[in-house]
Coordinates of N, CA and C in Angstrom, one line a residue:
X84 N 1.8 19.1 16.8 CA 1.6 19.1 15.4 C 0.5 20.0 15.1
X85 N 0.6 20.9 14.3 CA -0.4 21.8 13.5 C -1.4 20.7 13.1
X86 N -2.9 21.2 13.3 CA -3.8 20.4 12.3 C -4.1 20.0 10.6
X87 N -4.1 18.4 10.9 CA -4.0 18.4 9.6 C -5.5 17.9 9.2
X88 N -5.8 18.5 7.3 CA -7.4 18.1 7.4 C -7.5 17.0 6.5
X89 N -8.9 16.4 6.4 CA -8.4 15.4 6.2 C -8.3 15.2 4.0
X90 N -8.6 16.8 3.5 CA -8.4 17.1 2.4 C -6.7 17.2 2.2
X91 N -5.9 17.5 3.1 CA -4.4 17.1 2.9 C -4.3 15.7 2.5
X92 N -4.9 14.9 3.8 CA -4.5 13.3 3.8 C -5.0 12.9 2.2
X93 N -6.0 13.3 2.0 CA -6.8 12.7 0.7 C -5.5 12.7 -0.3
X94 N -5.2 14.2 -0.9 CA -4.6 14.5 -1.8 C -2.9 13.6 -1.3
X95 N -2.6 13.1 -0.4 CA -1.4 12.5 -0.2 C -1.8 11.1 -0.8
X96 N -2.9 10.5 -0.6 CA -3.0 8.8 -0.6 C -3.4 8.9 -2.2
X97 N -3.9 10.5 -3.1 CA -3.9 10.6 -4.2 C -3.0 10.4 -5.0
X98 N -2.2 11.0 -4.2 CA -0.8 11.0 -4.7 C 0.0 10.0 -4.7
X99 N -0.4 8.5 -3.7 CA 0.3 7.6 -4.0 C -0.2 6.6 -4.4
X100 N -1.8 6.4 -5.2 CA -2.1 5.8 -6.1 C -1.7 6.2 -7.4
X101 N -1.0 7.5 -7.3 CA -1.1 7.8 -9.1 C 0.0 7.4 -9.3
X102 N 1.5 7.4 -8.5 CA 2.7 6.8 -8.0 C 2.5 5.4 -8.5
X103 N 1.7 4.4 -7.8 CA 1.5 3.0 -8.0 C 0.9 2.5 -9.2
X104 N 0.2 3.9 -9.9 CA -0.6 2.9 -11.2 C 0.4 3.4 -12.2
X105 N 1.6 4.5 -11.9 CA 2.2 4.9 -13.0 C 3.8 4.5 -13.1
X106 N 3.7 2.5 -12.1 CA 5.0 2.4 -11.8 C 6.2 3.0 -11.2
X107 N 5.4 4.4 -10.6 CA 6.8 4.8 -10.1 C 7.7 4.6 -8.9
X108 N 7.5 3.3 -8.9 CA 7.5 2.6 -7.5 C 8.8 3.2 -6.8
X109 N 10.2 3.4 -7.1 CA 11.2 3.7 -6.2 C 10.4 5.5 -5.6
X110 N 9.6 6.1 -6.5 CA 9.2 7.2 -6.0 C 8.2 7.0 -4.7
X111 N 7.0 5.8 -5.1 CA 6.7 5.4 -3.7 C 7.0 5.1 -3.1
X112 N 8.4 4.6 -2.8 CA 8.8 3.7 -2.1 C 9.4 5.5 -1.3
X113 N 9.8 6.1 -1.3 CA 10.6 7.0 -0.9 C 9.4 8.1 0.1
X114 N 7.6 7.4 -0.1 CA 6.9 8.0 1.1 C 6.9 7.3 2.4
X115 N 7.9 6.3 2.4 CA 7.6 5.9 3.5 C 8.8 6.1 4.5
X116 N 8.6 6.6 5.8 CA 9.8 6.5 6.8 C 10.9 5.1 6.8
X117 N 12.2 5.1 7.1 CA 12.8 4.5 7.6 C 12.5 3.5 8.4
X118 N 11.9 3.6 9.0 CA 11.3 2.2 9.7 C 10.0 1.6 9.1
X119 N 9.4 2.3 8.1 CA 8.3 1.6 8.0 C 8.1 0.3 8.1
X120 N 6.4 -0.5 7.7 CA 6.2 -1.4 7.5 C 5.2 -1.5 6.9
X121 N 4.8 -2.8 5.9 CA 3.9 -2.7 4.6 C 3.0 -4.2 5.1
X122 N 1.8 -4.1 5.3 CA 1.7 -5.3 5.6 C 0.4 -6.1 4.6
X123 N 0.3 -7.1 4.3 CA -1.3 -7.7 4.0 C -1.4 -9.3 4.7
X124 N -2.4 -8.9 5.6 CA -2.4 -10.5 6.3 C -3.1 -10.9 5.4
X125 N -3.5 -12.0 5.6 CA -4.2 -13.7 5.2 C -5.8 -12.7 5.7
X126 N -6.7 -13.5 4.6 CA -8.1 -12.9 5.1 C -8.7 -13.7 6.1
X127 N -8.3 -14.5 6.8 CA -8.6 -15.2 7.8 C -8.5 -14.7 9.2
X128 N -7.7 -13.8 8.9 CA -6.5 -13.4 10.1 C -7.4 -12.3 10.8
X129 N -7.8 -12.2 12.3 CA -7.9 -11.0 12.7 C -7.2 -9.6 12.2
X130 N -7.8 -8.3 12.0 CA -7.0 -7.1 11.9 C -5.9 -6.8 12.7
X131 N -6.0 -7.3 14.1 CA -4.8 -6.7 14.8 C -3.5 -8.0 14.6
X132 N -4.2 -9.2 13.3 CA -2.7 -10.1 13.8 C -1.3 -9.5 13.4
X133 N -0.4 -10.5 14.3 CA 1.1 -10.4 14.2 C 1.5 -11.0 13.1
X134 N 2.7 -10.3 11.7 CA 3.4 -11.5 11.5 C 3.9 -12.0 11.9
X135 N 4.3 -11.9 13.1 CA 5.5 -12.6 13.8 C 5.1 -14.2 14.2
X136 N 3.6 -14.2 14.2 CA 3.1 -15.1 14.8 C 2.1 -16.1 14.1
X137 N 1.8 -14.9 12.9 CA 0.5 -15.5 11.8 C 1.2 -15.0 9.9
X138 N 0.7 -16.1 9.3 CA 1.1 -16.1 8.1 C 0.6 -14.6 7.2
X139 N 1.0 -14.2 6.5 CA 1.2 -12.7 6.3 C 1.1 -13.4 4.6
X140 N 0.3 -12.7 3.5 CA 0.6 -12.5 1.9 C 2.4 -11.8 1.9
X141 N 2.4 -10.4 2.7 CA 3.3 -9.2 2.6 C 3.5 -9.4 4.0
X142 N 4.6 -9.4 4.6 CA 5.4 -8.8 5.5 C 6.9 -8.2 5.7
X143 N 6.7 -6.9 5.4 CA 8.1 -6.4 4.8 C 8.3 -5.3 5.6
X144 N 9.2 -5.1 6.2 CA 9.7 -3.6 6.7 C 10.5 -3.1 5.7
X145 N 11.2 -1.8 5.8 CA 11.4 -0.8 4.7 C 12.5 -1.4 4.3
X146 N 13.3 -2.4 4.7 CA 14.5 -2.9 3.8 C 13.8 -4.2 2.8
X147 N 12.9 -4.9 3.1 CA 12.9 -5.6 2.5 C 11.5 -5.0 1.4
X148 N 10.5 -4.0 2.1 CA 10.4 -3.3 0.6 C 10.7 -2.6 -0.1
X149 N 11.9 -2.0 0.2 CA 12.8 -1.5 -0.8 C 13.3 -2.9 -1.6
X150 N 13.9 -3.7 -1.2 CA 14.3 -5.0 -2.5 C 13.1 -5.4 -3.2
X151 N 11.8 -5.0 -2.5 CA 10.3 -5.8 -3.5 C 10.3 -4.8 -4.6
X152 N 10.7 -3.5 -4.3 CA 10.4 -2.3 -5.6 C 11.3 -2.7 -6.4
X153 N 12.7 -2.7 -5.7 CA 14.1 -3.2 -7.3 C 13.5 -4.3 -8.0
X154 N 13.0 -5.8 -7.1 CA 12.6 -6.6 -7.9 C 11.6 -6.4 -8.9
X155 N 10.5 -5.8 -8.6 CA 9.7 -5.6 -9.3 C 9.8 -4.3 -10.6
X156 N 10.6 -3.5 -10.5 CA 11.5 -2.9 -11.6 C 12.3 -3.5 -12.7
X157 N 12.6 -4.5 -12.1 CA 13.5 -5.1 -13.3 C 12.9 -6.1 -14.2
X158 N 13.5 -6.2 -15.1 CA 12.9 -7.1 -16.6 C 12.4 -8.6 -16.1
X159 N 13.6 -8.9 -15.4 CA 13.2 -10.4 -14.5 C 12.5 -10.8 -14.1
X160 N 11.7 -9.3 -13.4 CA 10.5 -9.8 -12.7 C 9.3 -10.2 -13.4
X161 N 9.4 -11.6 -13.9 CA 8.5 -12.1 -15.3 C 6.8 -12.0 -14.7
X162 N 6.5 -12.1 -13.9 CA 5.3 -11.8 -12.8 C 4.4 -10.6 -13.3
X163 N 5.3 -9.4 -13.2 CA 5.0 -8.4 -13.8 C 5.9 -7.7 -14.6
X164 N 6.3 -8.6 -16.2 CA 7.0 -7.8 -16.8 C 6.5 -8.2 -17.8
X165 N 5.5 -8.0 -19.1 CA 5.6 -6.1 -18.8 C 4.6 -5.8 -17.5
X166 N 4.5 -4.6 -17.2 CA 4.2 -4.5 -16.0 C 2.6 -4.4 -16.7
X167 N 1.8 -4.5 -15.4 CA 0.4 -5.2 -15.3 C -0.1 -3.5 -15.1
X168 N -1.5 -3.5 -16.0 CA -2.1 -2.0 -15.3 C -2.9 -2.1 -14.3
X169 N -2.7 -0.8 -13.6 CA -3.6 -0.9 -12.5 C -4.2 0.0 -12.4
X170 N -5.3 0.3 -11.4 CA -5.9 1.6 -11.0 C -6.3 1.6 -10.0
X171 N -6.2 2.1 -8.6 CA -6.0 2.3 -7.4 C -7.1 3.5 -7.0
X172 N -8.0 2.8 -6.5 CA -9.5 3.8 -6.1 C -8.9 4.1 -4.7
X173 N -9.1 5.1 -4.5 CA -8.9 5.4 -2.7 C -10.3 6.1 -2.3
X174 N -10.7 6.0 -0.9 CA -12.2 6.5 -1.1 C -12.3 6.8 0.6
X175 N -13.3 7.1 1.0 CA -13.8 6.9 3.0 C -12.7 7.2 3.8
X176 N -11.8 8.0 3.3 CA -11.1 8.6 4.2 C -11.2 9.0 5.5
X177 N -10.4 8.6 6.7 CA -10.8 8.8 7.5 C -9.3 9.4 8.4
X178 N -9.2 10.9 9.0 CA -8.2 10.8 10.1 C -8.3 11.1 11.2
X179 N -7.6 10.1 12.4 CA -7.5 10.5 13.9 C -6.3 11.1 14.4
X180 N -5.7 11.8 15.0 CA -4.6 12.1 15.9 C -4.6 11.3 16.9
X181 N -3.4 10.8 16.9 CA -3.0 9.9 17.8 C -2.2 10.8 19.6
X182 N -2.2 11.9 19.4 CA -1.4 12.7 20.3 C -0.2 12.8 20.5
X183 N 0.4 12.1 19.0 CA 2.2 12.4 19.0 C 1.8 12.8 17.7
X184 N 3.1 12.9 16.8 CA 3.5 13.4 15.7 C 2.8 12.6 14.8
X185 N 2.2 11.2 15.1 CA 1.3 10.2 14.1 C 0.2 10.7 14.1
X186 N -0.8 10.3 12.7 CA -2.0 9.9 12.6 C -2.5 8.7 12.2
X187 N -3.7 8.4 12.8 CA -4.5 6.8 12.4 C -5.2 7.6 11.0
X188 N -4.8 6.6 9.7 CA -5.7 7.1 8.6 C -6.1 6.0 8.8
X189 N -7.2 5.5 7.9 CA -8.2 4.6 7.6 C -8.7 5.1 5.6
X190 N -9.2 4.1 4.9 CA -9.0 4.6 3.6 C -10.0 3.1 2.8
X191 N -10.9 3.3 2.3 CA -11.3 2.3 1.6 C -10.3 2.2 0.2
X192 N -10.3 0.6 0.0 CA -9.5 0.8 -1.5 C -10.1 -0.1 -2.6
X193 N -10.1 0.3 -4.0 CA -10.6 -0.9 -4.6 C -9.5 -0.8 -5.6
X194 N -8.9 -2.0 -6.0 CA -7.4 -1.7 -6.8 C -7.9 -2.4 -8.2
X195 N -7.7 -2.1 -9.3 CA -7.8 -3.4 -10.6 C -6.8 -3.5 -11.2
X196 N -6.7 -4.7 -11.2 CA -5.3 -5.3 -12.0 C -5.3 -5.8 -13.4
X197 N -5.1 -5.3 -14.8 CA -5.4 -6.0 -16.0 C -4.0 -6.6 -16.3
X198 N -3.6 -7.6 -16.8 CA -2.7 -8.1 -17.0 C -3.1 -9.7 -18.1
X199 N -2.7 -9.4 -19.2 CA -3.2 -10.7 -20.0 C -4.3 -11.4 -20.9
X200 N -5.2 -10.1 -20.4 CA -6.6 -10.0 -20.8 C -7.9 -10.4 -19.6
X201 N -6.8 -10.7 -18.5 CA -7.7 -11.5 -17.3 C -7.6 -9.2 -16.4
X202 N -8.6 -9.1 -16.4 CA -9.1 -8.4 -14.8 C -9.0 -8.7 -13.7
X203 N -8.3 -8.3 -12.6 CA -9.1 -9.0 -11.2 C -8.9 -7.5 -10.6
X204 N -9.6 -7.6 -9.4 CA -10.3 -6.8 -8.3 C -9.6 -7.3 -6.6
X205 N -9.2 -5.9 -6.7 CA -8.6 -6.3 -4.6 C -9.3 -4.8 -4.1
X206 N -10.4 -5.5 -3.5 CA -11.1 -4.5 -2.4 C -11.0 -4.7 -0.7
X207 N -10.8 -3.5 -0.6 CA -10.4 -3.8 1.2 C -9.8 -2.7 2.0
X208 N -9.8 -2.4 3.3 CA -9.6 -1.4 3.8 C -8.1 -1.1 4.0
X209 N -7.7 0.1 3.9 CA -6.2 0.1 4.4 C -5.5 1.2 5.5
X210 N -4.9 0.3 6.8 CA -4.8 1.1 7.9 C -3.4 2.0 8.0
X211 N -3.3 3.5 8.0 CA -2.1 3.6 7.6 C -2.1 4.0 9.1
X212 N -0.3 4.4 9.6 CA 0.1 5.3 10.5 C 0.7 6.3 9.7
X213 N 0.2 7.6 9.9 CA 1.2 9.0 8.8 C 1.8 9.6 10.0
X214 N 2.9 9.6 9.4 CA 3.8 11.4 10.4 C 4.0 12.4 9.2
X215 N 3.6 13.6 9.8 CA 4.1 14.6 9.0 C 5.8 14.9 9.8
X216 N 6.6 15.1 8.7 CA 8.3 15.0 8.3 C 8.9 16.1 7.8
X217 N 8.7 17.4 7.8 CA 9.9 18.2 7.4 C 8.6 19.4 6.1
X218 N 7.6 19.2 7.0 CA 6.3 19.9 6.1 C 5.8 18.8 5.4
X219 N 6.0 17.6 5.0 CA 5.7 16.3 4.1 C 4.7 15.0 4.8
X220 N 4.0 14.6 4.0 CA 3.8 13.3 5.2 C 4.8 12.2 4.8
X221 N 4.6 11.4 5.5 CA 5.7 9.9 5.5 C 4.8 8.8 5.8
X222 N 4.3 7.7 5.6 CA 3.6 6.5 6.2 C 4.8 5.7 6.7
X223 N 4.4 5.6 7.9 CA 5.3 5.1 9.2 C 4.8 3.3 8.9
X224 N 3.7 2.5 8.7 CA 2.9 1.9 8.7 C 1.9 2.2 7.7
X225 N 1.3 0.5 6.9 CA 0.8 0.6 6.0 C 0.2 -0.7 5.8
X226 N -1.1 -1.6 6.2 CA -1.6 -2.5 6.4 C -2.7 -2.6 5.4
X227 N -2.9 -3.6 4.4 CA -4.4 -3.3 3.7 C -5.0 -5.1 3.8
X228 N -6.1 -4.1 4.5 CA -6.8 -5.7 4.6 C -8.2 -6.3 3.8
X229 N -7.5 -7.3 3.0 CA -8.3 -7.5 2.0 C -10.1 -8.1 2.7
X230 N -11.5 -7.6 1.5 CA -12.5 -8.0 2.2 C -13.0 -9.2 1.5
X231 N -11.7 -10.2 0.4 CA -12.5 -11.1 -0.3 C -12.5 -12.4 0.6
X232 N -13.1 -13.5 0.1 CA -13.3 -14.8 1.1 C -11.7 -15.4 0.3
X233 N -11.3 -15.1 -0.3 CA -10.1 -15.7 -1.2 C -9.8 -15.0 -2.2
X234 N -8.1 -15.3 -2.3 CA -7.4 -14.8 -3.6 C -8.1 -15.6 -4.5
X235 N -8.6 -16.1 -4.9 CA -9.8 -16.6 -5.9 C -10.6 -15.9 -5.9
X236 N -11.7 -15.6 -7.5 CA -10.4 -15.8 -8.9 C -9.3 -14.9 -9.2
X237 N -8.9 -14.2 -8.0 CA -7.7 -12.9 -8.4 C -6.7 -13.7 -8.8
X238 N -6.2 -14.1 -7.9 CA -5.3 -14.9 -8.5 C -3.8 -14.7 -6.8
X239 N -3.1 -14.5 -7.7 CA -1.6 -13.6 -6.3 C -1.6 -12.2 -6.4
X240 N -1.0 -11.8 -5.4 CA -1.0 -10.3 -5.3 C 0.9 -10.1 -5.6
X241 N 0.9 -10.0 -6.9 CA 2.2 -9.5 -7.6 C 2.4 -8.1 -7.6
X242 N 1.3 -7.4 -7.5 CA 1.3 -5.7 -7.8 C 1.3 -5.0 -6.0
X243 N 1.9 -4.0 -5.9 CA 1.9 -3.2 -4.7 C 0.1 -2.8 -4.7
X244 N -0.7 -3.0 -3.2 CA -1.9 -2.0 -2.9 C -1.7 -1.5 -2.5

């Protein structure tokens, strides 16, 4: 893989907060590979836990977050309909080469959710895997691990981080 710097990666994770605060979720949904996976453990949970093994907020690979974007698109989804605004800070960028076609990013995030007249705040790191795809990047993997002691007072995490 040609080097990538880490001013590429920036303007990519730029590019998919402006995607997430501007609902265009089927468009986000379309940076991720085929196999991806989307994850947010429990803040209790070690960083390297398994869902397989430990309770997960989010554990979705790319079929079942593709059905969370339909749902969340549609009118029904009374949770967020009308849809909740957000703003999606990305920050401390960080990239490694893995010595295949992936990289380890790393990415501080602070997200705000207004919805109702209530504010809440989801701060916390998020671990991606990127492959660059065809000149494009793709997030192969996508893990954000929140740094609160509790979804209190946020509340649920209805909105994609």
């Amino acid at each position: 893989m040609t080097k990538v710097t880490r001013s590429e990666i920036e303007e990519f994770l730029f590019e998919e907060a402006d995607l997430l605060d501007k609902w265009r979720l089927p468009e986000w949904l379309s940076l991720f590979t085929d196999d991806a996976e989307y994850h947010v453990p429990c803040m209790d949970l070690p960083a390297d836990a398994s869902p397989d093994d430990s309770l997960f907020y989010i554990a979705d690979d790319r079929m079942r977050l593709g059905e969370r974007v339909k749902r969340l698109m549609k009118r029904t989804a009374h949770v967020e309909f009308p849809h909740s605004k957000t703003r999606h800070m990305v920050s401390n960028v960080r990239v490694k080469e893995r010595g295949d076609d992936d990289l380890d990013v790393t990415s501080v995030f602070a997200t705000y959710r207004t919805k109702d007249g209530v504010t809440d705040l989801y701060v916390g790191l998020s671990n991606y895997v990127i492959r660059k795809v065809d000149g494009t990047f793709k997030i192969r993997s996508k893990r954000c691990l929140l740094d609160s002691d509790a979804l209190r007072p946020s509340g649920r995490i209805s909105i994609i981080l």
